[in-house]
Tab-separated table of C-alpha atoms in Angstrom:
chain	number	residue	atom	x	y	z
A	16	UNK	CA	14.478	23.650	-97.449
A	17	UNK	CA	10.740	22.940	-97.604
A	18	UNK	CA	10.310	23.366	-93.848
A	19	UNK	CA	12.497	26.495	-93.646
A	20	UNK	CA	10.572	28.153	-96.487
A	21	UNK	CA	7.362	28.228	-94.406
A	22	UNK	CA	9.013	29.452	-91.172
A	23	UNK	CA	8.513	33.232	-91.704
A	24	UNK	CA	4.866	32.928	-92.789
A	25	UNK	CA	3.801	30.427	-90.132
A	26	UNK	CA	5.622	32.454	-87.466
A	27	UNK	CA	3.863	35.642	-88.575
A	28	UNK	CA	0.557	33.728	-88.608
A	29	UNK	CA	1.203	32.563	-85.026
A	30	UNK	CA	2.069	36.091	-83.834
A	31	UNK	CA	-1.117	37.547	-85.348
A	32	UNK	CA	-3.279	34.943	-83.599
A	33	UNK	CA	-1.316	35.314	-80.351
A	34	UNK	CA	-1.786	39.107	-80.361
A	35	UNK	CA	-5.458	38.849	-81.460
A	36	UNK	CA	-4.840	40.841	-84.663
A	37	UNK	CA	-5.492	38.030	-87.144
A	38	UNK	CA	-8.445	39.772	-88.833
A	39	UNK	CA	-6.408	42.945	-89.374
A	40	UNK	CA	-3.455	41.068	-90.916
A	41	UNK	CA	-5.370	38.375	-92.800
A	42	UNK	CA	-4.440	39.711	-96.258
A	43	UNK	CA	-0.739	39.900	-95.362
A	44	UNK	CA	-0.830	36.338	-94.006
A	45	UNK	CA	-2.400	35.138	-97.266
A	46	UNK	CA	0.269	36.982	-99.254
A	47	UNK	CA	2.952	35.281	-97.162
A	48	UNK	CA	1.540	31.817	-97.854
A	49	UNK	CA	1.311	32.525	-101.594
A	50	UNK	CA	4.962	33.629	-101.626
A	51	UNK	CA	5.960	30.574	-99.569
A	52	UNK	CA	4.331	28.188	-102.053
A	53	UNK	CA	6.076	29.965	-104.939
A	54	UNK	CA	9.416	29.483	-103.176
A	55	UNK	CA	8.474	25.875	-102.411
A	56	UNK	CA	7.887	25.091	-106.090
A	57	UNK	CA	11.132	26.836	-107.042
A	58	UNK	CA	12.916	24.710	-104.427
A	59	UNK	CA	12.561	21.761	-106.817
A	60	UNK	CA	14.491	23.690	-109.489
A	61	UNK	CA	17.980	25.265	-109.715
A	62	UNK	CA	16.310	28.665	-109.308
A	63	UNK	CA	16.310	28.262	-105.534
A	64	UNK	CA	19.275	25.985	-104.804
A	65	UNK	CA	21.708	25.410	-107.660
A	66	UNK	CA	23.427	22.518	-105.922
A	67	UNK	CA	25.592	21.561	-102.947
A	68	UNK	CA	29.326	21.818	-102.308
A	69	UNK	CA	31.886	21.342	-99.543
A	70	UNK	CA	32.057	24.312	-97.184
A	71	UNK	CA	34.243	24.383	-94.063
A	72	UNK	CA	33.839	20.965	-92.442
A	73	UNK	CA	30.477	20.238	-94.131
A	74	UNK	CA	30.681	17.879	-97.100
A	75	UNK	CA	27.382	19.114	-98.511
A	76	UNK	CA	26.007	22.614	-98.080
A	77	UNK	CA	23.594	24.599	-100.242
A	78	UNK	CA	24.620	26.955	-103.049
A	79	UNK	CA	22.069	29.713	-103.552
A	80	UNK	CA	20.153	30.407	-106.749
A	81	UNK	CA	18.469	33.616	-107.957
A	82	UNK	CA	15.210	32.902	-106.050
A	83	UNK	CA	17.082	32.569	-102.772
A	84	UNK	CA	17.578	36.356	-102.462
A	85	UNK	CA	13.861	37.312	-102.452
A	86	UNK	CA	13.221	34.410	-100.052
A	87	UNK	CA	15.828	35.767	-97.642
A	88	UNK	CA	14.303	39.256	-97.965
A	89	UNK	CA	10.848	37.855	-97.157
A	90	UNK	CA	12.290	35.824	-94.266
A	91	UNK	CA	13.896	38.942	-92.750
A	92	UNK	CA	10.857	41.179	-93.372
A	93	UNK	CA	8.250	38.857	-91.849
A	94	UNK	CA	10.483	37.949	-88.895
A	95	UNK	CA	11.396	41.547	-88.028
A	96	UNK	CA	7.810	42.742	-88.458
A	97	UNK	CA	6.526	39.926	-86.238
A	98	UNK	CA	8.939	40.882	-83.465
A	99	UNK	CA	7.997	44.548	-83.851
A	100	UNK	CA	4.322	43.630	-83.394
A	101	UNK	CA	5.143	41.607	-80.276
A	102	UNK	CA	7.202	44.464	-78.824
A	103	UNK	CA	4.347	46.875	-79.547
A	104	UNK	CA	1.901	44.466	-77.910
A	105	UNK	CA	4.164	44.090	-74.877
A	106	UNK	CA	4.308	47.881	-74.375
A	107	UNK	CA	0.518	48.207	-74.548
A	108	UNK	CA	-0.310	45.310	-72.203
A	109	UNK	CA	0.067	44.902	-68.450
A	110	UNK	CA	0.206	42.122	-65.892
A	111	UNK	CA	0.113	38.472	-66.901
A	112	UNK	CA	-0.567	39.191	-70.575
A	113	UNK	CA	2.511	41.435	-70.803
A	114	UNK	CA	4.639	38.708	-69.229
A	115	UNK	CA	3.328	36.135	-71.720
A	116	UNK	CA	4.310	38.356	-74.641
A	117	UNK	CA	7.674	39.181	-73.049
A	118	UNK	CA	8.756	35.554	-72.720
A	119	UNK	CA	7.636	34.653	-76.249
A	120	UNK	CA	9.367	37.772	-77.619
A	121	UNK	CA	12.668	37.039	-75.874
A	122	UNK	CA	12.546	33.334	-76.728
A	123	UNK	CA	11.820	33.801	-80.437
A	124	UNK	CA	14.301	36.674	-80.739
A	125	UNK	CA	17.138	34.557	-79.341
A	126	UNK	CA	16.015	31.520	-81.353
A	127	UNK	CA	15.982	33.428	-84.646
A	128	UNK	CA	19.340	35.038	-83.871
A	129	UNK	CA	20.727	31.527	-83.532
A	130	UNK	CA	18.998	30.390	-86.719
A	131	UNK	CA	20.506	33.264	-88.725
A	132	UNK	CA	23.899	31.511	-88.572
A	133	UNK	CA	22.548	28.952	-91.072
A	134	UNK	CA	22.568	31.581	-93.839
A	135	UNK	CA	26.243	32.568	-93.664
A	136	UNK	CA	27.661	29.481	-95.365
A	137	UNK	CA	24.998	29.656	-98.077
A	138	UNK	CA	26.590	32.982	-99.093
A	139	UNK	CA	30.097	31.527	-98.623
A	140	UNK	CA	30.751	33.505	-95.435
A	141	UNK	CA	32.996	31.199	-93.361
A	142	UNK	CA	30.855	31.183	-90.202
A	143	UNK	CA	29.428	27.783	-89.215
A	144	UNK	CA	25.803	27.457	-87.988
A	145	UNK	CA	26.853	27.459	-84.342
A	146	UNK	CA	23.737	29.300	-83.193
A	147	UNK	CA	21.307	26.436	-83.708
A	148	UNK	CA	21.611	25.508	-80.043
A	149	UNK	CA	19.987	28.857	-79.173
A	150	UNK	CA	16.699	27.558	-80.570
A	151	UNK	CA	16.362	25.600	-77.314
A	152	UNK	CA	16.106	28.960	-75.502
A	153	UNK	CA	12.808	29.526	-77.300
A	154	UNK	CA	11.517	26.184	-76.005
A	155	UNK	CA	12.519	27.108	-72.447
A	156	UNK	CA	10.877	30.546	-72.686
A	157	UNK	CA	7.631	29.094	-74.019
A	158	UNK	CA	7.666	26.502	-71.226
A	159	UNK	CA	8.016	29.320	-68.656
A	160	UNK	CA	5.173	31.257	-70.282
A	161	UNK	CA	2.978	28.141	-70.198
A	162	UNK	CA	3.684	27.086	-66.621
A	163	UNK	CA	4.177	30.454	-64.931
A	164	UNK	CA	1.947	32.794	-66.918
A	165	UNK	CA	-0.879	30.531	-68.185
A	166	UNK	CA	0.017	30.900	-71.862
A	167	UNK	CA	-1.547	27.502	-72.498
A	168	UNK	CA	-3.304	24.776	-70.558
A	169	UNK	CA	-0.505	22.398	-69.527
A	170	UNK	CA	-2.585	19.386	-70.572
A	171	UNK	CA	-3.019	20.877	-74.028
A	172	UNK	CA	0.689	21.629	-74.184
A	173	UNK	CA	1.646	17.995	-73.522
A	174	UNK	CA	-1.015	16.823	-75.984
A	175	UNK	CA	0.346	19.055	-78.733
A	176	UNK	CA	3.919	17.957	-78.044
A	177	UNK	CA	2.835	14.312	-78.252
A	178	UNK	CA	1.036	14.871	-81.570
A	179	UNK	CA	4.044	16.763	-82.937
A	180	UNK	CA	6.417	13.921	-82.024
A	181	UNK	CA	4.056	11.350	-83.561
A	182	UNK	CA	3.634	13.258	-86.838
A	183	UNK	CA	7.310	14.024	-87.372
A	184	UNK	CA	8.386	10.554	-86.326
A	185	UNK	CA	6.270	9.429	-89.283
A	186	UNK	CA	7.518	12.240	-91.571
A	187	UNK	CA	11.191	11.525	-90.855
A	188	UNK	CA	11.021	7.863	-89.898
A	189	UNK	CA	9.443	6.506	-93.089
A	190	UNK	CA	12.039	8.039	-95.469
A	191	UNK	CA	14.939	6.922	-93.242
A	192	UNK	CA	13.470	3.423	-93.105
A	193	UNK	CA	13.240	3.397	-96.900
A	194	UNK	CA	16.822	4.581	-97.218
A	195	UNK	CA	18.599	2.558	-94.529
A	196	UNK	CA	16.728	-0.720	-94.946
A	197	UNK	CA	16.276	-0.807	-98.710
A	198	UNK	CA	18.988	1.619	-99.860
A	199	UNK	CA	16.520	3.673	-101.888
A	200	UNK	CA	17.913	7.048	-100.868
A	201	UNK	CA	16.729	8.853	-103.985
A	202	UNK	CA	13.121	7.848	-103.375
A	203	UNK	CA	13.580	8.462	-99.643
A	204	UNK	CA	14.654	12.051	-100.345
A	205	UNK	CA	11.627	12.755	-102.554
A	206	UNK	CA	9.339	11.107	-100.002
A	207	UNK	CA	10.811	13.257	-97.213
A	208	UNK	CA	10.213	16.424	-99.244
A	209	UNK	CA	6.621	15.377	-99.877
A	210	UNK	CA	5.920	14.413	-96.254
A	211	UNK	CA	7.692	17.514	-94.903
A	212	UNK	CA	5.292	19.641	-96.945
A	213	UNK	CA	2.269	17.717	-95.685
A	214	UNK	CA	3.549	17.505	-92.091
A	215	UNK	CA	2.196	20.875	-90.832
A	216	UNK	CA	-1.242	20.192	-92.328
A	217	UNK	CA	-1.368	16.660	-90.870
A	218	UNK	CA	-0.307	18.011	-87.469
A	219	UNK	CA	-2.939	20.778	-87.528
A	220	UNK	CA	-5.754	18.402	-88.467
A	221	UNK	CA	-4.796	15.804	-85.848
A	222	UNK	CA	-4.367	18.477	-83.175
A	223	UNK	CA	-7.836	19.887	-83.782
A	224	UNK	CA	-9.464	16.457	-83.686
A	225	UNK	CA	-7.673	15.390	-80.493
A	226	UNK	CA	-8.332	18.715	-78.750
A	227	UNK	CA	-12.000	18.575	-79.745
A	228	UNK	CA	-12.313	15.219	-77.971
A	229	UNK	CA	-10.119	16.214	-75.043
A	230	UNK	CA	-12.027	19.457	-74.461
A	231	UNK	CA	-15.492	18.194	-75.386
A	232	UNK	CA	-16.784	18.595	-71.811
A	233	UNK	CA	-15.293	22.085	-71.512
A	234	UNK	CA	-16.840	23.106	-74.837
A	235	UNK	CA	-20.217	21.841	-73.607
A	236	UNK	CA	-19.936	24.010	-70.488
A	237	UNK	CA	-18.863	27.011	-72.533
A	238	UNK	CA	-21.877	26.540	-74.797
A	239	UNK	CA	-24.257	26.509	-71.821
A	240	UNK	CA	-22.742	29.685	-70.387
A	241	UNK	CA	-22.790	31.479	-73.742
A	242	UNK	CA	-26.485	30.676	-74.188
A	243	UNK	CA	-27.139	31.799	-70.608
A	244	UNK	CA	-25.253	35.049	-71.259
A	245	UNK	CA	-27.427	35.698	-74.310
A	246	UNK	CA	-30.565	34.996	-72.265
A	247	UNK	CA	-29.527	37.557	-69.639
A	248	UNK	CA	-30.119	40.360	-72.124
A	249	UNK	CA	-33.783	39.340	-72.362
A	250	UNK	CA	-34.414	39.243	-68.608
A	251	UNK	CA	-36.305	42.454	-67.831
A	252	UNK	CA	-38.543	42.215	-64.765
A	253	UNK	CA	-36.814	39.438	-62.858
A	254	UNK	CA	-35.694	41.642	-59.961
A	255	UNK	CA	-32.147	42.387	-58.822
A	256	UNK	CA	-31.928	39.885	-55.957
A	257	UNK	CA	-33.310	37.001	-58.005
A	258	UNK	CA	-31.083	37.924	-60.970
A	259	UNK	CA	-27.897	37.856	-58.871
A	260	UNK	CA	-28.792	34.504	-57.319
A	261	UNK	CA	-29.555	33.054	-60.755
A	262	UNK	CA	-26.238	34.259	-62.222
A	263	UNK	CA	-24.032	32.882	-59.465
A	264	UNK	CA	-25.974	29.611	-59.275
A	265	UNK	CA	-25.702	28.951	-63.012
A	266	UNK	CA	-22.035	29.902	-63.072
A	267	UNK	CA	-20.961	27.748	-60.127
A	268	UNK	CA	-23.124	24.808	-61.193
A	269	UNK	CA	-22.073	24.760	-64.848
A	270	UNK	CA	-18.346	25.389	-64.398
A	271	UNK	CA	-18.253	23.109	-61.328
A	272	UNK	CA	-16.559	25.724	-59.165
A	273	UNK	CA	-16.403	25.085	-55.433
A	274	UNK	CA	-17.998	28.434	-54.541
A	275	UNK	CA	-18.732	31.889	-55.871
A	276	UNK	CA	-20.132	35.263	-54.837
A	277	UNK	CA	-21.187	38.556	-56.411
A	278	UNK	CA	-20.254	41.839	-54.729
A	279	UNK	CA	-21.833	45.198	-55.627
A	280	UNK	CA	-20.631	48.668	-54.660
A	281	UNK	CA	-22.881	50.521	-52.224
A	282	UNK	CA	-22.331	54.290	-52.077
A	283	UNK	CA	-24.356	54.778	-48.904
A	284	UNK	CA	-22.432	52.081	-47.018
A	285	UNK	CA	-19.136	53.121	-48.690
A	286	UNK	CA	-18.369	49.426	-49.144
A	287	UNK	CA	-18.745	46.465	-51.473
A	288	UNK	CA	-21.609	44.272	-50.272
A	289	UNK	CA	-21.925	40.521	-50.891
A	290	UNK	CA	-25.312	40.299	-52.631
A	291	UNK	CA	-25.418	36.637	-53.706
A	292	UNK	CA	-23.384	33.457	-53.146
A	293	UNK	CA	-23.549	29.777	-54.011
A	294	UNK	CA	-21.554	26.740	-52.875
A	295	UNK	CA	-21.250	23.298	-54.430
A	296	UNK	CA	-22.433	20.527	-52.138
A	297	UNK	CA	-19.701	19.382	-49.779
A	298	UNK	CA	-17.425	22.342	-50.536
A	299	UNK	CA	-16.220	25.204	-48.369
A	300	UNK	CA	-18.099	28.403	-49.153
A	301	UNK	CA	-17.157	32.005	-49.770
A	302	UNK	CA	-16.722	34.023	-46.589
A	303	UNK	CA	-19.323	36.588	-47.676
A	304	UNK	CA	-18.177	39.608	-45.654
A	305	UNK	CA	-18.690	43.242	-46.605
A	306	UNK	CA	-15.506	44.975	-47.789
A	307	UNK	CA	-14.978	48.706	-47.101
A	308	UNK	CA	-13.785	50.859	-50.003
A	309	UNK	CA	-10.426	51.442	-48.288
A	310	UNK	CA	-9.919	47.679	-48.019
A	311	UNK	CA	-6.626	46.385	-49.519
A	312	UNK	CA	-8.416	44.007	-51.891
A	313	UNK	CA	-10.771	46.742	-53.138
A	314	UNK	CA	-7.821	49.107	-53.678
A	315	UNK	CA	-6.036	46.422	-55.688
A	316	UNK	CA	-9.155	45.772	-57.796
A	317	UNK	CA	-9.622	49.471	-58.605
A	318	UNK	CA	-5.908	49.837	-59.412
A	319	UNK	CA	-5.494	46.628	-61.432
A	320	UNK	CA	-8.879	47.018	-63.235
A	321	UNK	CA	-8.627	43.548	-64.812
A	322	UNK	CA	-9.337	39.964	-63.846
A	323	UNK	CA	-6.688	38.287	-61.704
A	324	UNK	CA	-5.901	35.003	-59.995
A	325	UNK	CA	-4.511	34.453	-56.532
A	326	UNK	CA	-1.289	33.295	-58.216
A	327	UNK	CA	-1.054	36.627	-60.064
A	328	UNK	CA	-1.114	38.585	-56.801
A	329	UNK	CA	1.453	36.236	-55.265
A	330	UNK	CA	3.690	36.733	-58.310
A	331	UNK	CA	3.328	40.520	-58.142
A	332	UNK	CA	4.209	40.446	-54.455
A	333	UNK	CA	7.349	38.441	-55.251
A	334	UNK	CA	8.337	40.749	-58.133
A	335	UNK	CA	8.034	43.996	-56.152
A	336	UNK	CA	11.543	45.112	-55.222
A	337	UNK	CA	11.967	46.993	-51.953
A	338	UNK	CA	12.824	50.658	-52.455
A	339	UNK	CA	13.697	53.428	-50.066
A	340	UNK	CA	10.349	55.059	-50.818
A	341	UNK	CA	8.447	52.097	-49.401
A	342	UNK	CA	7.421	52.046	-45.764
A	343	UNK	CA	10.176	50.468	-43.684
A	344	UNK	CA	7.744	48.140	-41.940
A	345	UNK	CA	6.082	47.013	-45.166
A	346	UNK	CA	8.530	46.577	-48.076
A	347	UNK	CA	5.951	44.807	-50.221
A	348	UNK	CA	3.583	47.778	-50.333
A	349	UNK	CA	3.620	49.295	-53.818
A	350	UNK	CA	1.411	52.022	-55.302
A	351	UNK	CA	-0.530	51.999	-52.048
A	352	UNK	CA	-1.190	48.254	-52.320
A	353	UNK	CA	-0.318	45.921	-49.475
A	354	UNK	CA	0.128	42.662	-51.385
A	355	UNK	CA	0.391	40.351	-48.359
A	356	UNK	CA	-2.890	41.787	-47.078
A	357	UNK	CA	-4.547	41.295	-50.485
A	358	UNK	CA	-3.362	37.666	-50.529
A	359	UNK	CA	-4.610	37.128	-46.971
A	360	UNK	CA	-8.037	38.567	-47.802
A	361	UNK	CA	-8.368	36.436	-50.934
A	362	UNK	CA	-7.560	33.344	-48.899
A	363	UNK	CA	-10.067	34.430	-46.267
A	364	UNK	CA	-12.710	34.653	-49.005
A	365	UNK	CA	-11.586	31.305	-50.517
A	366	UNK	CA	-11.088	33.269	-53.747
A	367	UNK	CA	-8.949	31.968	-56.613
A	368	UNK	CA	-10.268	34.248	-59.365
A	369	UNK	CA	-11.683	37.787	-59.212
A	370	UNK	CA	-13.397	39.427	-62.200
A	371	UNK	CA	-14.257	43.121	-61.674
A	372	UNK	CA	-16.802	45.183	-63.589
A	373	UNK	CA	-16.452	48.930	-64.080
A	374	UNK	CA	-18.863	51.613	-65.237
A	375	UNK	CA	-16.493	54.191	-66.709
A	376	UNK	CA	-14.046	54.702	-63.835
A	377	UNK	CA	-16.397	53.588	-61.076
A	378	UNK	CA	-16.336	50.042	-59.699
A	379	UNK	CA	-19.777	48.520	-60.244
A	380	UNK	CA	-18.940	45.253	-58.496
A	381	UNK	CA	-16.921	42.074	-58.889
A	382	UNK	CA	-17.261	38.327	-59.152
A	383	UNK	CA	-15.363	36.099	-56.709
A	384	UNK	CA	-14.799	32.454	-57.640
A	385	UNK	CA	-13.196	29.670	-55.645
A	386	UNK	CA	-11.102	26.833	-57.033
A	387	UNK	CA	-12.516	24.419	-59.611
A	388	UNK	CA	-13.948	21.215	-58.182
A	389	UNK	CA	-11.612	19.197	-60.428
A	390	UNK	CA	-8.565	20.875	-58.893
A	391	UNK	CA	-7.391	22.027	-62.339
A	392	UNK	CA	-6.283	25.650	-62.749
A	393	UNK	CA	-8.361	28.159	-64.676
A	394	UNK	CA	-7.353	28.058	-68.339
A	395	UNK	CA	-7.303	30.996	-70.734
A	396	UNK	CA	-10.429	29.581	-72.386
A	397	UNK	CA	-12.183	29.423	-68.983
A	398	UNK	CA	-11.349	33.040	-68.256
A	399	UNK	CA	-12.406	34.245	-71.718
A	400	UNK	CA	-15.835	32.638	-71.321
A	401	UNK	CA	-16.189	33.996	-67.787
A	402	UNK	CA	-15.280	37.488	-69.005
A	403	UNK	CA	-17.936	37.282	-71.713
A	404	UNK	CA	-20.527	36.165	-69.159
A	405	UNK	CA	-19.392	38.879	-66.756
A	406	UNK	CA	-19.955	41.536	-69.428
A	407	UNK	CA	-23.500	40.356	-70.128
A	408	UNK	CA	-24.207	39.987	-66.409
A	409	UNK	CA	-23.018	43.555	-65.795
A	410	UNK	CA	-25.486	44.883	-68.364
A	411	UNK	CA	-28.309	42.843	-66.829
A	412	UNK	CA	-27.395	44.057	-63.328
A	413	UNK	CA	-27.248	47.678	-64.512
A	414	UNK	CA	-30.671	47.239	-66.078
A	415	UNK	CA	-32.022	45.755	-62.834
A	416	UNK	CA	-30.487	48.577	-60.765
A	417	UNK	CA	-31.982	51.142	-63.131
A	418	UNK	CA	-35.373	49.443	-62.839
A	419	UNK	CA	-35.155	49.528	-59.023
A	420	UNK	CA	-34.219	53.232	-59.049
A	421	UNK	CA	-36.965	53.983	-61.558
A	422	UNK	CA	-39.574	52.267	-59.385
A	423	UNK	CA	-38.333	54.131	-56.299
A	424	UNK	CA	-38.564	57.385	-58.242
A	425	UNK	CA	-42.058	56.565	-59.435
A	426	UNK	CA	-43.065	55.822	-55.844
A	427	UNK	CA	-41.609	59.144	-54.699
A	428	UNK	CA	-43.458	60.963	-57.468
A	429	UNK	CA	-46.666	59.139	-56.582
A	430	UNK	CA	-46.270	60.110	-52.915
A	431	UNK	CA	-45.542	63.698	-53.902
A	432	UNK	CA	-48.579	63.702	-56.191
A	433	UNK	CA	-50.806	62.485	-53.366
A	434	UNK	CA	-49.457	65.216	-51.076
A	435	UNK	CA	-50.195	67.838	-53.726
A	436	UNK	CA	-53.728	66.450	-54.164
A	437	UNK	CA	-54.316	66.578	-50.399
A	438	UNK	CA	-53.040	70.155	-50.368
A	439	UNK	CA	-55.334	71.116	-53.214
A	440	UNK	CA	-58.273	69.404	-51.478
A	441	UNK	CA	-57.526	71.219	-48.234
A	442	UNK	CA	-57.284	74.523	-50.072
A	443	UNK	CA	-60.558	73.889	-51.888
A	444	UNK	CA	-62.257	72.760	-48.684
A	445	UNK	CA	-61.015	75.843	-46.840
A	446	UNK	CA	-62.300	78.099	-49.593
A	447	UNK	CA	-65.726	76.451	-49.593
A	448	UNK	CA	-65.876	76.550	-45.799
A	449	UNK	CA	-64.989	80.247	-45.884
A	450	UNK	CA	-67.864	80.922	-48.266
A	451	UNK	CA	-70.302	79.124	-45.976
A	452	UNK	CA	-69.102	81.076	-42.936
A	453	UNK	CA	-69.424	84.350	-44.828
A	454	UNK	CA	-72.981	83.465	-45.770
A	455	UNK	CA	-73.784	82.634	-42.148
A	456	UNK	CA	-72.311	85.910	-40.941
A	457	UNK	CA	-74.246	87.878	-43.563
A	458	UNK	CA	-77.468	86.142	-42.629
A	459	UNK	CA	-76.798	86.806	-38.954
A	460	UNK	CA	-76.244	90.495	-39.585
A	461	UNK	CA	-79.511	90.659	-41.545
A	462	UNK	CA	-81.413	88.969	-38.754
A	463	UNK	CA	-79.978	91.349	-36.186
A	464	UNK	CA	-80.921	94.368	-38.266
A	465	UNK	CA	-84.585	93.262	-38.681
A	466	UNK	CA	-85.191	91.721	-35.251
A	467	UNK	CA	-88.105	93.589	-33.306
A	468	UNK	CA	-86.751	92.488	-29.961
A	469	UNK	CA	-83.418	94.076	-30.678
A	470	UNK	CA	-85.196	97.214	-31.882
A	471	UNK	CA	-87.228	97.427	-28.598
A	472	UNK	CA	-84.053	96.959	-26.541
A	473	UNK	CA	-82.333	99.681	-28.526
A	474	UNK	CA	-85.278	102.137	-28.014
A	475	UNK	CA	-85.957	101.289	-24.340
A	476	UNK	CA	-82.650	100.378	-22.748
């Protein structure tokens, strides 16, 4: 029972990590492990299992002890709560993430329903454990989530399966060897209990070490991009054009992506403009064309509002069911989105991954990335790092745009100030000139009044 005792706690632990709520549920996870170890120690006493007896066609089947009841209550509580959390997560998510949760939820639900049949005979209910075969449904559902919905890098999946087989071949093989070859079944049983307890810890340690070596190059790239993302926050007066070129160059070069481009929304042009692009040597580049706001791809980006792969759009197009409300000539249009046109435009751009950036509800711009030079698909870890970089890049771009607008405003104010100064100078000059003219006119009048020639002319016309 040592392995079964840890099932509810380890399953709950997995669900919390899978749903990214580990920090919120950390205390409950710890409580579950403490309870599991208490049940494990009681498993070596009659408090948990009093003995075995013949039940139905089984020669040996467990008879429960007083500690078995609280264990079953904990098993049911943790399992039901875990499935509730997954259902809640499924309702709050959309797209690929929702599909990942859905397949894990269905698979584990069916698997646990099959596993429940193991408890009936313990309580002398004459129902054999016929549901154990349903556990394979969970394996199938996880495989679908891995392959179809990027739950896990397929290489990592095979690596973990290989490590699991190796560890449990040792855990089960050594006791059976001791029993069958030397007939020491008593010692073999105690050894199996001991190794079964250590098995999960051995597996976890080996998995981490192997994955660290397998993903060493990826971790190096992620480290470079994380440091670059941090440096973006300190770039003040680099200029928008230079900043965009630097971002796309570093991204394409470090991640070894065939090509990439950055698009920014332009209100005056009513379009998304390709501002910067970079291509790896010998690779086909991004078709950097301007995209109007009513473009199918732009409409999909503003509707979807999350990162997406070309495969995601293809899957959505396949999942859309024709309805009478759809246009007769375009059954795959849904919510105003023409999926075939979106797919065609992504292929025209050589785009495999699109990461948008929004400022409130307005589209600031988006990042377009081609396929990886290695030919491998984008993993969840790749996308997480790219999302983090995209967030920092968006802040840097906003800062650069603000700086450009501020400088334009300062120039406008400077021009306006010069115009005001010229106006003031003209006004002052006009006033001074008026004073001079008045003085001239006054002097002229005085001369005319005192001129003897004018007096003679007036007296003798």
